[in-house]
Short mmCIF file of C-alpha atoms and ligand atoms in Angstrom, two decimals:
data_model
loop_
_atom_site.label_atom_id
_atom_site.label_comp_id
_atom_site.label_asym_id
_atom_site.label_seq_id
_atom_site.Cartn_x
_atom_site.Cartn_y
_atom_site.Cartn_z
CA MET A 1 0.00 0.00 0.00
CA GLN A 2 1.28 3.41 -0.91
CA ILE A 3 1.90 5.67 2.11
CA ILE A 4 2.51 9.30 1.22
CA LYS A 5 3.87 11.77 3.76
CA GLU A 6 4.44 14.87 1.67
CA LYS A 7 2.00 17.25 0.03
CA ALA A 8 3.98 17.54 -3.20
CA ALA A 9 4.08 13.76 -3.65
CA LEU A 10 0.36 13.54 -2.96
CA GLN A 11 -0.46 16.26 -5.48
CA GLN A 12 1.57 14.48 -8.12
CA VAL A 13 -0.20 11.16 -7.54
CA ILE A 14 -3.60 12.87 -7.51
CA SER A 15 -3.06 14.78 -10.73
CA GLY A 16 -2.25 11.42 -12.38
CA PHE A 17 -5.58 10.01 -11.18
CA LYS A 18 -7.49 13.13 -12.16
CA SER A 19 -6.17 12.92 -15.73
CA ASN A 20 -7.46 9.30 -15.88
CA GLU A 21 -10.84 10.38 -14.55
CA THR A 22 -10.40 8.10 -11.57
CA THR A 23 -12.94 9.08 -8.91
CA ILE A 24 -11.48 9.72 -5.47
CA GLY A 25 -13.28 8.96 -2.23
CA PHE A 26 -11.68 10.61 0.77
CA VAL A 27 -11.80 9.34 4.37
CA PRO A 28 -10.10 11.74 6.79
CA THR A 29 -9.11 10.15 10.12
CA MET A 30 -6.85 10.69 13.09
CA GLY A 31 -5.67 7.07 12.97
CA ALA A 32 -5.93 4.39 15.65
CA LEU A 33 -8.23 2.83 13.11
CA HIS A 34 -11.04 0.49 14.10
CA GLN A 35 -14.01 -1.13 12.38
CA GLY A 36 -15.90 2.19 12.40
CA HIS A 37 -13.23 3.82 10.25
CA LEU A 38 -13.03 0.72 8.05
CA SER A 39 -16.79 0.89 7.44
CA LEU A 40 -16.23 4.36 5.96
CA VAL A 41 -13.41 3.06 3.75
CA ILE A 42 -15.61 0.20 2.51
CA GLN A 43 -18.44 2.60 1.74
CA ALA A 44 -16.00 4.90 -0.10
CA ALA A 45 -14.65 1.98 -2.15
CA ARG A 46 -18.21 1.07 -3.19
CA LYS A 47 -18.77 4.55 -4.57
CA CYS A 48 -15.34 5.59 -5.92
CA ASP A 49 -12.46 4.04 -7.90
CA LEU A 50 -9.82 4.96 -5.35
CA VAL A 51 -9.97 5.64 -1.60
CA LEU A 52 -7.58 8.09 0.00
CA VAL A 53 -7.37 7.71 3.78
CA SER A 54 -5.64 10.50 5.67
CA ILE A 55 -4.14 9.73 9.06
CA PHE A 56 -3.34 12.92 10.85
CA ILE A 57 -3.82 13.85 14.50
CA ASN A 58 -4.86 17.44 14.01
CA PRO A 59 -3.42 19.50 16.88
CA THR A 60 -5.65 22.53 16.28
CA GLN A 61 -8.88 20.67 17.08
CA PHE A 62 -7.82 19.57 20.58
CA ASP A 63 -8.97 21.86 23.37
CA ASN A 64 -7.32 19.64 25.96
CA PRO A 65 -3.50 19.21 25.72
CA SER A 66 -3.49 15.91 27.61
CA ASP A 67 -6.13 14.47 25.23
CA LEU A 68 -3.80 15.36 22.33
CA GLN A 69 -0.81 13.90 24.13
CA ASN A 70 -2.62 10.66 25.03
CA TYR A 71 -4.21 10.20 21.60
CA PRO A 72 -3.08 6.76 20.29
CA ARG A 73 -0.51 6.80 17.46
CA THR A 74 -0.51 3.47 15.64
CA LEU A 75 0.42 4.07 11.98
CA ASN A 76 1.86 0.58 11.36
CA SER A 77 -1.18 -1.29 12.62
CA ASP A 78 -3.49 1.20 10.87
CA VAL A 79 -1.82 0.42 7.55
CA ALA A 80 -2.03 -3.33 8.29
CA LEU A 81 -5.79 -3.04 8.89
CA LEU A 82 -6.28 -1.14 5.64
CA GLU A 83 -4.19 -3.69 3.74
CA GLU A 84 -6.42 -6.51 5.00
CA LEU A 85 -9.38 -4.89 3.25
CA ASN A 86 -7.77 -5.58 -0.11
CA LEU A 87 -9.24 -2.45 -1.66
CA ASN A 88 -7.73 0.29 -3.80
CA VAL A 89 -6.49 2.49 -0.93
CA ILE A 90 -3.73 5.07 -0.55
CA VAL A 91 -2.70 6.55 2.81
CA PHE A 92 -1.72 10.17 3.34
CA ALA A 93 0.05 10.58 6.71
CA PRO A 94 1.68 14.00 6.88
CA ASN A 95 3.19 15.57 9.97
CA ALA A 96 1.91 18.87 11.36
CA SER A 97 4.50 21.11 9.73
CA GLU A 98 3.88 19.49 6.33
CA LEU A 99 0.23 20.48 6.54
CA TYR A 100 0.44 23.73 8.51
CA GLY A 101 3.93 25.06 7.75
CA ASP A 102 5.35 27.14 10.61
CA SER A 103 2.00 28.29 11.93
CA VAL A 104 0.04 25.48 13.56
CA LYS A 105 -3.06 27.60 14.14
CA ALA A 106 -6.77 27.31 13.46
CA GLU A 107 -8.59 29.73 11.18
CA HIS A 108 -11.93 31.13 12.28
CA PHE A 109 -15.06 29.66 10.66
CA GLU A 110 -18.74 30.43 10.85
CA TYR A 111 -21.20 27.64 10.33
CA ASP A 112 -24.52 29.48 10.74
CA GLY A 113 -24.67 28.72 14.45
CA LEU A 114 -24.08 24.96 14.24
CA GLU A 115 -20.75 25.56 16.00
CA PHE A 116 -22.37 26.96 19.14
CA GLU A 117 -24.42 23.86 19.97
CA MET A 118 -23.41 20.81 22.03
CA GLU A 119 -19.72 20.01 21.36
CA GLY A 120 -19.18 23.70 20.59
CA LYS A 121 -20.18 24.59 24.15
CA PHE A 122 -17.81 22.11 25.74
CA ARG A 123 -14.82 22.02 23.36
CA SER A 124 -13.73 25.56 22.78
CA GLY A 125 -12.25 26.17 19.32
CA HIS A 126 -12.76 22.54 18.30
CA PHE A 127 -14.75 23.21 15.13
CA ASN A 128 -12.37 25.94 13.99
CA GLY A 129 -9.62 23.31 14.16
CA VAL A 130 -11.78 20.77 12.32
CA GLY A 131 -12.70 23.30 9.60
CA THR A 132 -9.08 24.35 9.19
CA VAL A 133 -7.77 20.86 8.62
CA VAL A 134 -10.69 19.61 6.51
CA LYS A 135 -10.54 22.64 4.21
CA LYS A 136 -6.77 22.21 3.78
CA LEU A 137 -7.21 18.51 3.05
CA PHE A 138 -10.14 19.00 0.63
CA GLU A 139 -8.14 21.60 -1.32
CA LEU A 140 -5.17 19.27 -1.49
CA VAL A 141 -6.94 15.99 -2.25
CA LEU A 142 -9.73 17.42 -4.47
CA PRO A 143 -11.92 14.40 -3.74
CA ASP A 144 -15.15 13.66 -5.57
CA MET A 145 -16.72 12.38 -2.37
CA ALA A 146 -15.75 12.54 1.31
CA PHE A 147 -17.05 10.13 3.94
CA PHE A 148 -17.71 11.09 7.56
CA GLY A 149 -19.28 9.10 10.38
CA GLU A 150 -22.61 9.97 11.97
CA LYS A 151 -20.79 9.09 15.20
CA ASP A 152 -19.65 12.72 15.07
CA TYR A 153 -22.98 13.96 13.75
CA GLN A 154 -22.40 17.63 14.58
CA GLN A 155 -19.05 17.47 12.78
CA LEU A 156 -20.76 15.92 9.75
CA GLN A 157 -23.29 18.79 9.60
CA ILE A 158 -20.48 21.32 10.02
CA ILE A 159 -18.45 19.83 7.18
CA LYS A 160 -21.52 19.97 4.94
CA LYS A 161 -21.91 23.64 5.88
CA LEU A 162 -18.19 24.28 5.27
CA THR A 163 -18.30 22.84 1.75
CA GLU A 164 -21.45 24.84 0.98
CA LYS A 165 -20.07 28.15 2.31
CA HIS A 166 -16.68 27.82 0.66
CA ASN A 167 -17.99 26.33 -2.58
CA LEU A 168 -15.85 23.24 -2.24
CA PRO A 169 -16.91 20.80 -4.97
CA VAL A 170 -17.05 17.74 -2.71
CA ASN A 171 -20.02 15.48 -2.11
CA VAL A 172 -20.05 14.90 1.68
CA VAL A 173 -21.55 11.54 2.64
CA GLY A 174 -22.65 10.55 6.16
CA CYS A 175 -22.13 6.92 7.22
CA PRO A 176 -23.93 5.00 10.02
CA ILE A 177 -22.41 4.51 13.48
CA ASP A 178 -20.51 1.27 13.88
CA ARG A 179 -20.86 -0.26 17.36
CA GLU A 180 -19.13 -2.81 19.56
CA ASN A 181 -21.13 -5.96 20.42
CA ASN A 182 -22.46 -4.35 23.60
CA GLY A 183 -23.70 -1.31 21.66
CA LEU A 184 -20.90 1.10 22.62
CA ALA A 185 -20.10 3.30 19.61
CA ARG A 186 -16.62 2.42 18.37
CA SER A 187 -14.03 5.08 19.04
CA SER A 188 -10.25 5.25 19.15
CA ARG A 189 -10.68 6.50 22.72
CA ASN A 190 -12.39 3.23 23.77
CA GLU A 191 -8.89 1.70 23.89
CA ARG A 192 -8.23 3.83 26.96
CA LEU A 193 -11.20 2.41 28.89
CA THR A 194 -10.63 -0.26 31.54
CA ALA A 195 -12.57 -3.50 31.04
CA GLN A 196 -14.99 -2.34 33.76
CA GLU A 197 -15.48 1.11 32.16
CA ARG A 198 -16.06 -0.50 28.78
CA GLU A 199 -18.74 -2.73 30.23
CA ASN A 200 -20.37 0.16 32.10
CA SER A 201 -20.34 2.36 28.99
CA ALA A 202 -22.72 -0.02 27.22
CA ILE A 203 -25.47 1.74 29.15
CA ILE A 204 -25.05 4.86 26.96
CA TYR A 205 -26.56 3.19 23.90
CA LYS A 206 -29.20 1.38 25.99
CA ILE A 207 -30.31 4.78 27.30
CA LEU A 208 -30.39 6.21 23.76
CA GLN A 209 -32.56 3.30 22.60
CA THR A 210 -34.97 3.91 25.49
CA VAL A 211 -35.01 7.62 24.61
CA LYS A 212 -36.05 6.66 21.09
CA GLU A 213 -38.93 4.57 22.46
CA LYS A 214 -40.00 7.34 24.84
CA PHE A 215 -39.88 9.97 22.10
CA GLY A 216 -43.07 8.58 20.60
CA THR A 217 -45.10 9.43 23.72
CA GLU A 218 -43.20 11.80 26.03
CA ASN A 219 -41.99 15.35 25.61
CA ALA A 220 -38.31 16.26 25.23
CA SER A 221 -37.89 17.90 28.64
CA ASN A 222 -39.33 14.89 30.52
CA ILE A 223 -37.06 12.59 28.56
CA THR A 224 -34.05 14.81 29.30
CA GLU A 225 -34.85 14.73 33.02
CA TRP A 226 -35.17 10.95 32.88
CA VAL A 227 -31.73 10.65 31.24
CA GLN A 228 -30.15 12.96 33.82
CA LYS A 229 -31.61 10.78 36.59
CA GLN A 230 -30.07 7.63 35.09
CA PHE A 231 -26.63 9.21 35.42
CA ASN A 232 -27.18 10.85 38.82
CA SER A 233 -27.30 7.41 40.33
CA HIS A 234 -24.35 6.07 38.31
CA SER A 235 -21.08 5.78 40.16
CA PHE A 236 -18.73 5.32 37.17
CA LEU A 237 -20.13 7.50 34.40
CA LYS A 238 -20.56 11.26 34.46
CA LEU A 239 -23.02 12.92 32.10
CA GLU A 240 -21.69 16.05 30.38
CA TYR A 241 -24.73 16.80 28.25
CA PHE A 242 -27.84 15.19 26.84
CA GLU A 243 -29.95 17.02 24.27
CA ILE A 244 -32.77 16.33 21.89
CA ALA A 245 -32.27 18.53 18.87
CA ASP A 246 -33.41 19.19 15.34
CA SER A 247 -31.18 17.07 13.05
CA ASN A 248 -30.51 19.96 10.68
CA THR A 249 -30.19 23.05 12.86
CA LEU A 250 -28.96 21.10 15.93
CA LYS A 251 -31.05 23.42 18.08
CA THR A 252 -32.56 21.91 21.22
CA ILE A 253 -36.29 21.45 20.79
CA ASN A 254 -39.09 22.60 23.03
CA LYS A 255 -41.85 21.15 20.94
CA GLN A 256 -41.97 18.64 18.08
CA VAL A 257 -42.98 20.03 14.71
CA SER A 258 -44.46 17.64 12.16
CA GLY A 259 -42.15 16.85 9.27
CA ALA A 260 -38.98 17.73 11.20
CA GLN A 261 -36.28 15.18 12.00
CA TYR A 262 -34.87 14.83 15.49
CA ARG A 263 -31.86 13.24 17.12
CA ALA A 264 -30.69 12.70 20.68
CA PHE A 265 -27.08 13.57 21.50
CA ILE A 266 -25.03 12.60 24.52
CA ALA A 267 -21.54 13.13 25.96
CA VAL A 268 -20.37 11.12 28.94
CA TYR A 269 -17.13 10.76 30.87
CA ALA A 270 -15.98 7.27 31.83
CA GLY A 271 -13.06 8.11 34.10
CA ASP A 272 -11.11 10.66 32.06
CA VAL A 273 -12.27 9.27 28.71
CA ARG A 274 -14.89 11.37 26.98
CA LEU A 275 -17.46 9.40 24.94
CA ILE A 276 -20.06 10.81 22.56
CA ASP A 277 -22.98 9.12 20.84
CA ASN A 278 -26.29 9.97 19.17
CA ILE A 279 -29.38 8.35 17.71
CA ALA A 280 -32.01 9.30 15.13
CA LEU A 281 -35.38 9.53 16.92
CA ASN A 282 -38.07 9.69 14.27
CA TYR A 283 -36.45 8.54 11.02
P1 AMP B 301 -11.55 10.16 13.93
O1 AMP B 301 -10.36 9.35 13.58
O2 AMP B 301 -12.08 9.89 15.29
O3 AMP B 301 -11.36 11.62 13.63
O4 AMP B 301 -12.70 9.69 12.96
C1 AMP B 301 -12.55 9.72 11.57
C2 AMP B 301 -13.88 9.47 10.93
O5 AMP B 301 -14.38 8.21 11.33
C3 AMP B 301 -14.94 10.51 11.34
O6 AMP B 301 -15.72 10.83 10.19
C4 AMP B 301 -15.73 9.76 12.37
O7 AMP B 301 -17.06 10.23 12.48
C5 AMP B 301 -15.70 8.36 11.80
N1 AMP B 301 -15.97 7.38 12.85
C6 AMP B 301 -15.34 7.27 14.04
N2 AMP B 301 -15.91 6.29 14.77
C7 AMP B 301 -16.94 5.81 14.03
C8 AMP B 301 -17.93 4.81 14.25
N3 AMP B 301 -18.00 4.11 15.38
N4 AMP B 301 -18.83 4.58 13.27
C9 AMP B 301 -18.80 5.29 12.12
N5 AMP B 301 -17.90 6.25 11.85
C10 AMP B 301 -16.98 6.51 12.79
#
């Protein structure tokens, strides 16, 4: 498998593909790949001739220095996992100065208010960092399609907004959340959970499934209170936020409107590991 570390080499390879009219599906990641990432790669390979996977731990999207420091770095095993898929995949794994030059800083982006909801309230500057790196990568890779997980649903909506606002000619595709057997959404951060924390964290998805059932008959504020209660009595998991929001605007709802689509979003700490998840409620 070809592993490219420099921008110039990547641009050369890409211009070759572009002249052959090879379609490029792009899967940006921060590495420590798991089945969730691979599901995106498989989806991309179904839709495009070639899949470009970037592996880059983007420093500008971390609001917490120890989270950045502790983030797993596993390039060799990532490449081995991709090789096992036996698909037409190329890896782009630059270092920070290759992508950012001397100034490893985030630009400021506006996403019509999407950035102020949920993760935006708790991870200061996070979506500026995400926008900065994704825009740089889109302009470099010039993909036909880019694949993002619904696991990070707010990020997916923000990337769609970014491409729209900056006229980036990329078709952004959302892919379903891949889960462990106990329902826990796969995440590179799950590797940092103890066996006990991993087992306890299964409750997050169980609660989301119950929320979905309740959504048919109960109002959003009662459901939110119920969720908060489940965590008040939990000794291992700490709830950061739970919200029921409109799937497009991400605004918390007071009242359901017919025809609108809703999702429940949650962020929970298991020890010092932050876990997020979400579920579609009425579609
Ligand atoms: P990350 O490496 O965490 O930045 O994730 C890279 C991409 O993989 C993002 O688009 C994520 O939303 C997606 N992803 C991460 N975990 C999952 C999962 N469990 N299911 C589906 N997509 C995922």
